[in-house]
Amino acid sequence: MAGRALLAAAIGLVVSTSCMVRGAHGHDYRAALAMSLLYFEGQRSGRLPPSQRVQWRGDSALGDGGDHRVDLTGGYYDSGDNVKFGLPMAFTVATLSWSVVEYRDRLDAAGELGHALDAVRWGADYLARAHASAGGGGEALYVQVGDGDSDHSCWQRPEDMDTPRTAYMVNASSPGSDVAAETAAALAAAAVAFTGADASYASTLLVHAKQLFEFAKNHRGLYHNSVPSAAKFYASSGDEDELLWAAAWLYIATAGEEEYDGYIAGATNLGGLVLQGKLPGDGSHAEMKSNLEQFICNLVLHGGGGGGARLSPGGMLWWDSWNNMQYVTLASLVLAVHADHLTAAGAAAALRCGGASLPPARLTAFARSQGDYILGTNPETTSYMVGYGSRYPAEVHHRAASLPSIKSSPAKVTCKGGFDYFSKGSPDPNVIAGAIVGGPDANDLYNDSRQNFRQAEPSTVTVAPIVGVLARLLP
């Protein structure tokens, strides 16, 4: 099996141009796509490249990894703080890569393929560096830099931060098979994204991915038990979904190697993937296909139904009061991709939901409705993508955006001194363009306050899937 057929067989296991391209509600999807990729430049850690477009940011955290004598510079800050958490960073890289794999031609036509690959590479470079040899020659994966508690006790620009930059690892004696498998998935997906663009780089990433998958299989255990500092922020409920997610991407990246096909065929915890947004389906394994299709039927016909979601009065999929948009963007990507796979299967292809039939166009339309909601077609007439449209959140829960740029105000902002800006109730001095905030509540109400972290904090895991959705919505 090759090409798109190979992709369709396993991908379901997941879950600056002047030309204006507008949707049914007047939305400029191309502008929103460009902003979504710009956002990742605002989240960069490390030494910024000459091509950096977000000019109000500066170099930061250049000593990361020094406590272990390894180079852990680079990567992304996960949300509005200054910690580098490996688990969400890996999922960010995986879903960004997935967007590239599915919609490379559309990204290229929009002039954004280079920016998308830059965003993938910035994260993948870090993850590959984080996979290192520990003392004594053992294998290790560094899964966090910084401490959430000490970081959250300060409100500082990344360029100023003087909180501890402790690096935390998992290894054979302190396992973290969940985060190791998630990182394997990210690097395998990135390898697929770079195949054809940089074969040597793709090969390097694939080597890391294979090694990390074996490491995860052979040393089982939840990473937050080995790194208690992570438990409060990104705890894990298991590792089976990450291992299956990794096997799916390795199956694609290796053109169907038997080892990964066998792992997928033998998997049992498929429901966990559905609930966590890594959605099985589209393949030759009937149970996986059934799980994915049931999830999509629930979303489109019943506003979530058994999947734990419901529709808000304004039409937004709603799961949770804390960063609900992360689920909205991921579900929208799954819908868009599955619709395209159905279309590729033949003109008569449709999703059967009991007595109902959902043609691909209906799945795409539902994904479009969620994208349009994010961009401002909602009861608040507010774009939840910062910088897009005439009305968007002005007080984002984001340290770098809320404090004066180090370029214009080079005097150090201290740990506690930054809280003067946090609580002043005025618009951010820097627009973190492309960020998608956590979003409104189940009744479509949004409180634009920096202190409202549940609704006002953006995250890389939220923006990564929207890259693919927006690319798909381009004509």
Short mmCIF file of C-alpha atoms in Angstrom, two decimals:
data_model
loop_
_atom_site.label_atom_id
_atom_site.label_comp_id
_atom_site.label_asym_id
_atom_site.label_seq_id
_atom_site.Cartn_x
_atom_site.Cartn_y
_atom_site.Cartn_z
CA MET A 1 0.00 0.00 0.00
CA ALA A 2 1.46 3.39 -0.90
CA GLY A 3 0.77 7.10 -1.05
CA ARG A 4 -2.62 8.29 0.10
CA ALA A 5 -3.94 4.76 0.49
CA LEU A 6 -1.22 4.08 3.05
CA LEU A 7 -2.02 7.32 4.82
CA ALA A 8 -5.72 6.50 4.92
CA ALA A 9 -4.96 3.07 6.35
CA ALA A 10 -3.44 4.48 9.50
CA ILE A 11 -3.81 8.22 9.91
CA GLY A 12 -7.26 7.86 11.43
CA LEU A 13 -5.48 6.53 14.49
CA VAL A 14 -5.20 9.99 15.74
CA VAL A 15 -7.08 11.82 16.72
CA SER A 16 1.41 37.44 4.11
CA THR A 17 -0.28 37.17 0.90
CA SER A 18 -2.40 40.00 -0.44
CA CYS A 19 -5.07 37.76 -1.90
CA MET A 20 -8.14 37.58 0.35
CA VAL A 21 -9.91 34.20 0.57
CA ARG A 22 -13.23 34.48 2.38
CA GLY A 23 -15.65 31.83 3.57
CA ALA A 24 -19.44 31.82 3.79
CA HIS A 25 -19.39 34.23 6.73
CA GLY A 26 -16.79 36.54 5.22
CA HIS A 27 -13.86 34.93 7.01
CA ASP A 28 -10.41 35.31 5.55
CA TYR A 29 -9.10 31.79 6.03
CA ARG A 30 -5.77 32.59 4.43
CA ALA A 31 -5.10 35.45 6.85
CA ALA A 32 -6.14 33.26 9.78
CA LEU A 33 -3.87 30.46 8.54
CA ALA A 34 -0.92 32.84 8.30
CA MET A 35 -1.59 34.09 11.84
CA SER A 36 -1.86 30.58 13.25
CA LEU A 37 1.65 29.81 12.03
CA LEU A 38 2.97 33.18 13.20
CA TYR A 39 1.80 32.27 16.70
CA PHE A 40 4.41 29.53 16.97
CA GLU A 41 7.18 32.08 16.45
CA GLY A 42 5.82 33.97 19.46
CA GLN A 43 6.10 30.78 21.54
CA ARG A 44 9.71 30.04 20.67
CA SER A 45 12.28 29.42 23.35
CA GLY A 46 16.02 29.65 22.77
CA ARG A 47 18.09 31.73 20.39
CA LEU A 48 15.80 33.20 17.76
CA PRO A 49 16.79 32.88 14.09
CA PRO A 50 17.39 35.79 11.67
CA SER A 51 14.09 34.89 9.99
CA GLN A 52 12.10 35.54 13.20
CA ARG A 53 8.99 37.57 12.31
CA VAL A 54 7.63 38.20 15.82
CA GLN A 55 10.01 41.03 16.57
CA TRP A 56 8.83 41.87 20.09
CA ARG A 57 10.27 38.58 21.35
CA GLY A 58 13.97 38.06 22.15
CA ASP A 59 16.33 35.20 22.99
CA SER A 60 15.45 33.29 26.15
CA ALA A 61 16.42 30.29 28.27
CA LEU A 62 19.82 29.90 26.61
CA GLY A 63 21.15 27.81 29.49
CA ASP A 64 18.45 25.14 29.42
CA GLY A 65 19.95 21.70 30.02
CA GLY A 66 23.06 23.11 31.69
CA ASP A 67 22.31 21.28 34.93
CA HIS A 68 22.70 17.98 33.03
CA ARG A 69 25.37 19.20 30.61
CA VAL A 70 23.09 18.75 27.62
CA ASP A 71 21.66 21.26 25.16
CA LEU A 72 17.95 21.68 25.82
CA THR A 73 17.59 25.09 24.25
CA GLY A 74 14.83 25.74 21.76
CA GLY A 75 11.38 24.25 21.60
CA TYR A 76 8.15 25.95 22.62
CA TYR A 77 6.66 27.36 25.76
CA ASP A 78 3.40 25.47 26.01
CA SER A 79 0.92 28.21 26.91
CA GLY A 80 1.10 31.54 28.69
CA ASP A 81 3.93 30.56 31.02
CA ASN A 82 7.63 29.88 30.59
CA VAL A 83 7.90 26.13 31.21
CA LYS A 84 8.72 23.65 28.47
CA PHE A 85 6.51 20.61 29.03
CA GLY A 86 7.45 17.67 26.83
CA LEU A 87 4.05 15.97 26.62
CA PRO A 88 2.05 18.85 25.09
CA MET A 89 5.04 19.89 22.98
CA ALA A 90 5.19 16.43 21.43
CA PHE A 91 1.46 16.43 20.68
CA THR A 92 1.81 19.92 19.19
CA VAL A 93 4.54 18.72 16.83
CA ALA A 94 2.53 15.65 15.89
CA THR A 95 -0.65 17.57 15.00
CA LEU A 96 1.29 20.29 13.18
CA SER A 97 2.99 17.55 11.18
CA TRP A 98 -0.36 15.88 10.51
CA SER A 99 -1.66 19.18 9.12
CA VAL A 100 1.33 19.34 6.77
CA VAL A 101 1.01 15.72 5.68
CA GLU A 102 -2.69 16.08 4.86
CA TYR A 103 -2.68 19.57 3.38
CA ARG A 104 0.80 20.15 1.99
CA ASP A 105 -0.48 21.29 -1.41
CA ARG A 106 -2.97 23.72 0.11
CA LEU A 107 -0.35 25.15 2.45
CA ASP A 108 2.02 25.53 -0.49
CA ALA A 109 -0.61 27.28 -2.62
CA ALA A 110 -1.27 29.69 0.25
CA GLY A 111 2.45 30.48 0.56
CA GLU A 112 2.57 28.99 4.06
CA LEU A 113 4.23 25.59 3.58
CA GLY A 114 7.66 26.96 4.46
CA HIS A 115 6.32 28.54 7.66
CA ALA A 116 4.52 25.32 8.57
CA LEU A 117 7.68 23.25 8.11
CA ASP A 118 9.64 25.82 10.12
CA ALA A 119 7.15 25.42 12.95
CA VAL A 120 7.44 21.63 12.84
CA ARG A 121 11.26 21.75 12.69
CA TRP A 122 11.57 24.15 15.65
CA GLY A 123 9.73 21.68 17.86
CA ALA A 124 11.18 18.50 16.35
CA ASP A 125 14.75 19.77 16.72
CA TYR A 126 14.15 20.21 20.44
CA LEU A 127 12.51 16.81 20.88
CA ALA A 128 15.38 15.08 19.09
CA ARG A 129 17.89 16.89 21.32
CA ALA A 130 15.85 15.89 24.36
CA HIS A 131 16.39 12.22 23.45
CA ALA A 132 19.86 11.74 24.84
CA SER A 133 22.24 9.34 26.49
CA ALA A 134 22.03 9.57 30.26
CA GLY A 135 24.99 9.15 32.58
CA GLY A 136 26.49 5.69 32.28
CA GLY A 137 25.31 5.30 28.69
CA GLY A 138 21.65 4.61 29.38
CA GLU A 139 18.88 6.02 27.23
CA ALA A 140 17.02 9.05 28.52
CA LEU A 141 14.36 11.49 27.39
CA TYR A 142 14.23 14.95 28.92
CA VAL A 143 10.54 15.72 29.37
CA GLN A 144 10.41 19.09 31.12
CA VAL A 145 12.52 22.20 31.65
CA GLY A 146 11.42 24.54 34.42
CA ASP A 147 9.10 24.07 37.34
CA GLY A 148 5.43 24.94 37.07
CA ASP A 149 4.99 26.04 40.68
CA SER A 150 7.93 28.44 40.78
CA ASP A 151 7.14 29.71 37.29
CA HIS A 152 3.52 30.40 38.17
CA SER A 153 4.61 32.35 41.25
CA CYS A 154 6.21 34.89 38.91
CA TRP A 155 4.92 37.03 36.04
CA GLN A 156 7.98 37.59 33.86
CA ARG A 157 8.96 37.80 30.24
CA PRO A 158 10.80 34.70 29.02
CA GLU A 159 13.77 36.96 28.30
CA ASP A 160 13.96 37.98 31.99
CA MET A 161 13.00 34.86 33.87
CA ASP A 162 15.22 33.85 36.75
CA THR A 163 13.14 30.96 38.09
CA PRO A 164 14.83 27.52 38.28
CA ARG A 165 15.37 25.88 34.89
CA THR A 166 15.69 22.36 36.22
CA ALA A 167 15.61 19.67 33.54
CA TYR A 168 13.67 16.48 34.29
CA MET A 169 14.16 13.14 32.56
CA VAL A 170 12.68 9.69 32.25
CA ASN A 171 14.87 6.63 31.81
CA ALA A 172 14.86 2.88 32.39
CA SER A 173 14.70 3.18 36.16
CA SER A 174 12.31 6.16 36.17
CA PRO A 175 10.07 5.35 33.21
CA GLY A 176 7.69 7.50 31.23
CA SER A 177 6.33 5.33 28.43
CA ASP A 178 3.45 7.74 27.81
CA VAL A 179 5.62 10.76 27.05
CA ALA A 180 8.26 8.64 25.29
CA ALA A 181 5.62 7.20 22.95
CA GLU A 182 4.08 10.64 22.37
CA THR A 183 7.53 11.93 21.42
CA ALA A 184 8.04 8.95 19.13
CA ALA A 185 4.75 9.79 17.41
CA ALA A 186 5.77 13.44 17.03
CA LEU A 187 9.13 12.61 15.47
CA ALA A 188 7.68 9.96 13.17
CA ALA A 189 4.97 12.38 12.01
CA ALA A 190 7.58 15.10 11.48
CA ALA A 191 9.66 12.62 9.47
CA VAL A 192 6.66 12.07 7.17
CA ALA A 193 6.14 15.82 6.87
CA PHE A 194 9.76 16.31 5.79
CA THR A 195 9.91 13.39 3.39
CA GLY A 196 10.51 14.96 0.01
CA ALA A 197 11.56 18.28 1.53
CA ASP A 198 14.63 17.15 3.50
CA ALA A 199 15.22 13.41 3.27
CA SER A 200 18.30 13.42 5.49
CA TYR A 201 16.49 15.26 8.26
CA ALA A 202 13.48 12.98 7.94
CA SER A 203 15.75 9.95 8.28
CA THR A 204 17.32 11.35 11.45
CA LEU A 205 13.92 11.99 13.01
CA LEU A 206 12.75 8.50 12.12
CA VAL A 207 15.74 6.92 13.86
CA HIS A 208 14.85 8.79 17.05
CA ALA A 209 11.19 7.83 16.70
CA LYS A 210 11.96 4.12 16.34
CA GLN A 211 14.30 4.14 19.32
CA LEU A 212 11.82 5.98 21.50
CA PHE A 213 9.02 3.59 20.58
CA GLU A 214 11.14 0.64 21.67
CA PHE A 215 12.16 2.52 24.81
CA ALA A 216 8.50 3.16 25.63
CA LYS A 217 7.44 -0.43 25.03
CA ASN A 218 10.28 -1.84 27.13
CA HIS A 219 10.03 0.54 30.08
CA ARG A 220 6.38 1.03 30.98
CA GLY A 221 5.24 3.57 33.53
CA LEU A 222 3.51 6.93 33.73
CA TYR A 223 5.92 9.83 33.50
CA HIS A 224 4.33 11.97 36.19
CA ASN A 225 5.24 9.27 38.73
CA SER A 226 8.88 9.74 37.72
CA VAL A 227 8.57 13.52 37.40
CA PRO A 228 6.13 14.59 40.15
CA SER A 229 6.58 18.22 39.12
CA ALA A 230 4.51 17.44 36.00
CA ALA A 231 1.56 15.86 37.79
CA LYS A 232 -0.25 19.09 38.62
CA PHE A 233 0.00 20.41 35.07
CA TYR A 234 0.05 17.55 32.57
CA ALA A 235 -0.72 14.31 34.35
CA SER A 236 -1.28 11.19 32.27
CA SER A 237 -3.99 8.56 32.64
CA GLY A 238 -2.22 5.81 30.73
CA ASP A 239 0.18 5.00 27.93
CA GLU A 240 -1.75 2.69 25.59
CA ASP A 241 -3.18 5.51 23.50
CA GLU A 242 0.25 7.13 23.04
CA LEU A 243 1.83 3.80 22.08
CA LEU A 244 -0.86 3.14 19.48
CA TRP A 245 -0.60 6.73 18.19
CA ALA A 246 3.16 6.24 17.83
CA ALA A 247 2.74 2.90 16.07
CA ALA A 248 0.35 4.50 13.58
CA TRP A 249 2.80 7.22 12.61
CA LEU A 250 5.70 4.75 12.47
CA TYR A 251 3.59 2.53 10.21
CA ILE A 252 3.17 5.47 7.85
CA ALA A 253 6.76 6.68 8.13
CA THR A 254 8.18 3.21 7.38
CA ALA A 255 5.75 2.50 4.50
CA GLY A 256 3.97 -0.21 6.46
CA GLU A 257 6.62 -2.16 8.35
CA GLU A 258 5.18 -5.33 9.83
CA GLU A 259 6.20 -4.53 13.41
CA TYR A 260 3.96 -1.49 13.58
CA ASP A 261 1.09 -3.09 11.68
CA GLY A 262 1.18 -5.94 14.17
CA TYR A 263 1.16 -3.59 17.14
CA ILE A 264 -1.88 -1.76 15.76
CA ALA A 265 -3.70 -5.04 15.08
CA GLY A 266 -3.08 -6.24 18.63
CA ALA A 267 -4.19 -3.08 20.39
CA THR A 268 -7.11 -3.34 22.79
CA ASN A 269 -7.64 0.08 24.42
CA LEU A 270 -9.22 1.78 21.44
CA GLY A 271 -11.88 3.64 23.40
CA GLY A 272 -9.20 5.65 25.19
CA LEU A 273 -7.95 7.01 21.90
CA VAL A 274 -11.42 8.18 20.97
CA LEU A 275 -11.97 9.97 24.26
CA GLN A 276 -8.60 11.69 24.14
CA GLY A 277 -8.94 12.88 20.55
CA LYS A 278 -6.49 10.39 19.04
CA LEU A 279 -9.13 8.73 16.99
CA PRO A 280 -8.82 5.23 15.53
CA GLY A 281 -10.37 4.53 12.17
CA ASP A 282 -9.98 4.53 8.41
CA GLY A 283 -7.78 1.44 8.48
CA SER A 284 -8.19 -2.22 7.79
CA HIS A 285 -8.92 -2.91 11.46
CA ALA A 286 -12.70 -2.97 11.77
CA GLU A 287 -12.94 -2.00 15.45
CA MET A 288 -10.81 1.09 14.90
CA LYS A 289 -12.93 2.17 11.95
CA SER A 290 -16.09 1.63 13.95
CA ASN A 291 -14.82 3.70 16.91
CA LEU A 292 -13.90 6.65 14.73
CA GLU A 293 -17.16 6.59 12.83
CA GLN A 294 -19.23 6.37 16.01
CA PHE A 295 -17.35 9.36 17.41
CA ILE A 296 -17.98 11.41 14.27
CA CYS A 297 -21.64 10.42 14.14
CA ASN A 298 -22.05 11.60 17.73
CA LEU A 299 -20.36 14.91 16.95
CA VAL A 300 -22.29 15.76 13.82
CA LEU A 301 -25.71 14.34 14.61
CA HIS A 302 -25.87 14.74 18.38
CA GLY A 303 -23.39 17.50 19.26
CA GLY A 304 -21.07 15.09 21.00
CA GLY A 305 -23.42 12.53 22.48
CA GLY A 306 -21.47 9.63 23.92
CA GLY A 307 -18.20 11.44 23.25
CA GLY A 308 -18.74 13.74 26.23
CA ALA A 309 -19.39 16.90 24.23
CA ARG A 310 -22.49 18.96 23.63
CA LEU A 311 -23.32 21.95 21.51
CA SER A 312 -23.53 25.40 23.04
CA PRO A 313 -26.54 27.53 22.07
CA GLY A 314 -24.28 29.26 19.55
CA GLY A 315 -23.16 25.97 17.98
CA MET A 316 -19.76 25.39 19.58
CA LEU A 317 -18.73 21.89 20.58
CA TRP A 318 -18.26 22.04 24.31
CA TRP A 319 -16.41 19.62 26.55
CA ASP A 320 -14.76 21.53 29.37
CA SER A 321 -14.61 24.90 31.12
CA TRP A 322 -10.81 24.94 30.90
CA ASN A 323 -9.40 25.53 27.42
CA ASN A 324 -12.33 24.00 25.62
CA MET A 325 -10.98 25.17 22.27
CA GLN A 326 -8.23 22.56 22.34
CA TYR A 327 -10.94 19.92 21.82
CA VAL A 328 -12.81 21.98 19.24
CA THR A 329 -9.80 22.43 16.97
CA LEU A 330 -8.73 18.79 17.20
CA ALA A 331 -12.22 17.45 16.54
CA SER A 332 -12.49 19.80 13.56
CA LEU A 333 -9.26 18.48 12.10
CA VAL A 334 -10.44 14.89 12.50
CA LEU A 335 -13.71 15.72 10.74
CA ALA A 336 -11.97 17.49 7.86
CA VAL A 337 -9.47 14.68 7.35
CA HIS A 338 -12.06 11.91 7.52
CA ALA A 339 -14.25 13.75 5.03
CA ASP A 340 -11.35 13.88 2.60
CA HIS A 341 -10.60 10.18 3.10
CA LEU A 342 -14.23 9.35 2.36
CA THR A 343 -14.10 11.48 -0.78
CA ALA A 344 -10.93 9.72 -1.90
CA ALA A 345 -12.69 6.37 -1.43
CA GLY A 346 -15.21 7.12 -4.16
CA ALA A 347 -18.05 9.34 -5.26
CA ALA A 348 -20.67 7.33 -3.38
CA ALA A 349 -18.77 7.17 -0.11
CA ALA A 350 -20.62 8.37 2.97
CA LEU A 351 -20.52 7.77 6.69
CA ARG A 352 -23.36 5.55 7.90
CA CYS A 353 -24.80 6.53 11.27
CA GLY A 354 -27.57 4.05 11.96
CA GLY A 355 -30.31 5.03 9.56
CA ALA A 356 -28.64 8.31 8.64
CA SER A 357 -26.01 8.93 6.00
CA LEU A 358 -23.41 11.67 6.30
CA PRO A 359 -21.72 12.60 3.02
CA PRO A 360 -18.20 14.05 3.19
CA ALA A 361 -19.54 17.54 2.47
CA ARG A 362 -21.54 17.48 5.69
CA LEU A 363 -18.49 16.57 7.77
CA THR A 364 -16.53 19.37 6.16
CA ALA A 365 -19.39 21.79 6.75
CA PHE A 366 -19.46 20.89 10.43
CA ALA A 367 -15.70 21.44 10.70
CA ARG A 368 -16.19 24.77 8.92
CA SER A 369 -18.88 25.77 11.42
CA GLN A 370 -16.43 25.26 14.27
CA GLY A 371 -13.68 27.20 12.49
CA ASP A 372 -16.11 30.02 11.74
CA TYR A 373 -17.20 30.08 15.38
CA ILE A 374 -13.58 30.52 16.46
CA LEU A 375 -13.12 33.33 13.94
CA GLY A 376 -16.13 35.31 15.12
CA THR A 377 -19.39 33.73 13.96
CA ASN A 378 -20.66 33.36 17.50
CA PRO A 379 -23.06 35.11 19.92
CA GLU A 380 -20.26 37.32 21.27
CA THR A 381 -19.24 38.31 17.72
CA THR A 382 -15.69 37.89 18.98
CA SER A 383 -12.81 36.20 17.25
CA TYR A 384 -11.13 33.83 19.67
CA MET A 385 -8.02 33.94 17.49
CA VAL A 386 -6.00 36.87 18.76
CA GLY A 387 -5.25 39.47 16.08
CA TYR A 388 -7.89 38.20 13.66
CA GLY A 389 -10.85 40.43 12.86
CA SER A 390 -11.92 43.69 14.47
CA ARG A 391 -12.78 42.25 17.88
CA TYR A 392 -10.67 39.72 19.72
CA PRO A 393 -9.40 39.15 23.30
CA ALA A 394 -7.31 42.10 24.50
CA GLU A 395 -6.19 40.67 27.83
CA VAL A 396 -4.63 37.32 27.04
CA HIS A 397 -3.27 35.24 29.91
CA HIS A 398 0.23 35.24 28.43
CA ARG A 399 3.32 36.56 30.14
CA ALA A 400 5.28 37.67 27.09
CA ALA A 401 2.30 39.38 25.44
CA SER A 402 1.16 41.19 28.58
CA LEU A 403 4.53 42.72 29.48
CA PRO A 404 6.39 45.41 27.53
CA SER A 405 8.73 44.00 24.89
CA ILE A 406 12.35 43.73 25.93
CA LYS A 407 13.14 45.49 22.65
CA SER A 408 11.34 48.66 23.74
CA SER A 409 11.73 48.32 27.53
CA PRO A 410 15.04 46.58 28.20
CA ALA A 411 14.97 47.14 31.98
CA LYS A 412 14.45 43.83 33.77
CA VAL A 413 10.94 42.97 34.87
CA THR A 414 11.24 41.17 38.18
CA CYS A 415 9.40 38.08 39.32
CA LYS A 416 6.89 39.95 41.46
CA GLY A 417 7.09 43.28 39.64
CA GLY A 418 5.42 41.73 36.62
CA PHE A 419 2.19 41.26 38.54
CA ASP A 420 1.60 45.00 38.24
CA TYR A 421 0.99 44.36 34.55
CA PHE A 422 -0.95 41.17 35.23
CA SER A 423 -3.56 42.95 37.32
CA LYS A 424 -3.79 46.36 35.65
CA GLY A 425 -6.71 45.41 33.38
CA SER A 426 -5.43 47.03 30.18
CA PRO A 427 -4.88 45.56 26.70
CA ASP A 428 -1.71 43.60 26.06
CA PRO A 429 1.14 45.77 24.76
CA ASN A 430 2.07 42.95 22.37
CA VAL A 431 -0.47 41.12 20.22
CA ILE A 432 0.21 37.39 20.30
CA ALA A 433 -1.24 37.01 16.80
CA GLY A 434 -2.68 33.61 15.92
CA ALA A 435 -3.13 32.46 19.51
CA ILE A 436 -6.47 30.82 20.22
CA VAL A 437 -7.64 31.40 23.77
CA GLY A 438 -9.43 28.78 25.85
CA GLY A 439 -12.74 30.21 24.70
CA PRO A 440 -16.25 30.81 26.01
CA ASP A 441 -18.30 28.74 28.41
CA ALA A 442 -21.09 26.32 27.59
CA ASN A 443 -23.45 29.28 27.14
CA ASP A 444 -21.12 31.12 24.73
CA LEU A 445 -20.07 33.71 27.34
CA TYR A 446 -16.48 34.96 27.46
CA ASN A 447 -14.85 37.12 30.13
CA ASP A 448 -11.92 39.02 28.61
CA SER A 449 -9.70 39.23 31.68
CA ARG A 450 -6.04 38.29 31.99
CA GLN A 451 -6.80 36.74 35.36
CA ASN A 452 -9.34 34.39 33.79
CA PHE A 453 -6.81 31.72 32.86
CA ARG A 454 -9.40 29.04 32.12
CA GLN A 455 -10.82 31.06 29.24
CA ALA A 456 -8.05 33.53 28.35
CA GLU A 457 -4.93 31.37 28.12
CA PRO A 458 -3.85 30.09 24.68
CA SER A 459 -1.91 26.89 24.10
CA THR A 460 0.15 25.34 21.32
CA VAL A 461 -1.98 22.18 21.41
CA THR A 462 -5.01 24.31 20.52
CA VAL A 463 -3.46 26.11 17.57
CA ALA A 464 -1.64 23.18 15.95
CA PRO A 465 -4.81 21.42 14.65
CA ILE A 466 -6.38 24.63 13.34
CA VAL A 467 -3.49 24.92 10.87
CA GLY A 468 -4.84 21.88 9.04
CA VAL A 469 -8.47 22.96 9.36
CA LEU A 470 -7.81 26.42 7.89
CA ALA A 471 -5.71 24.97 5.10
CA ARG A 472 -8.59 22.61 4.24
CA LEU A 473 -11.11 25.47 4.21
CA LEU A 474 -9.17 27.34 1.54
CA PRO A 475 -10.73 26.93 -1.90
#
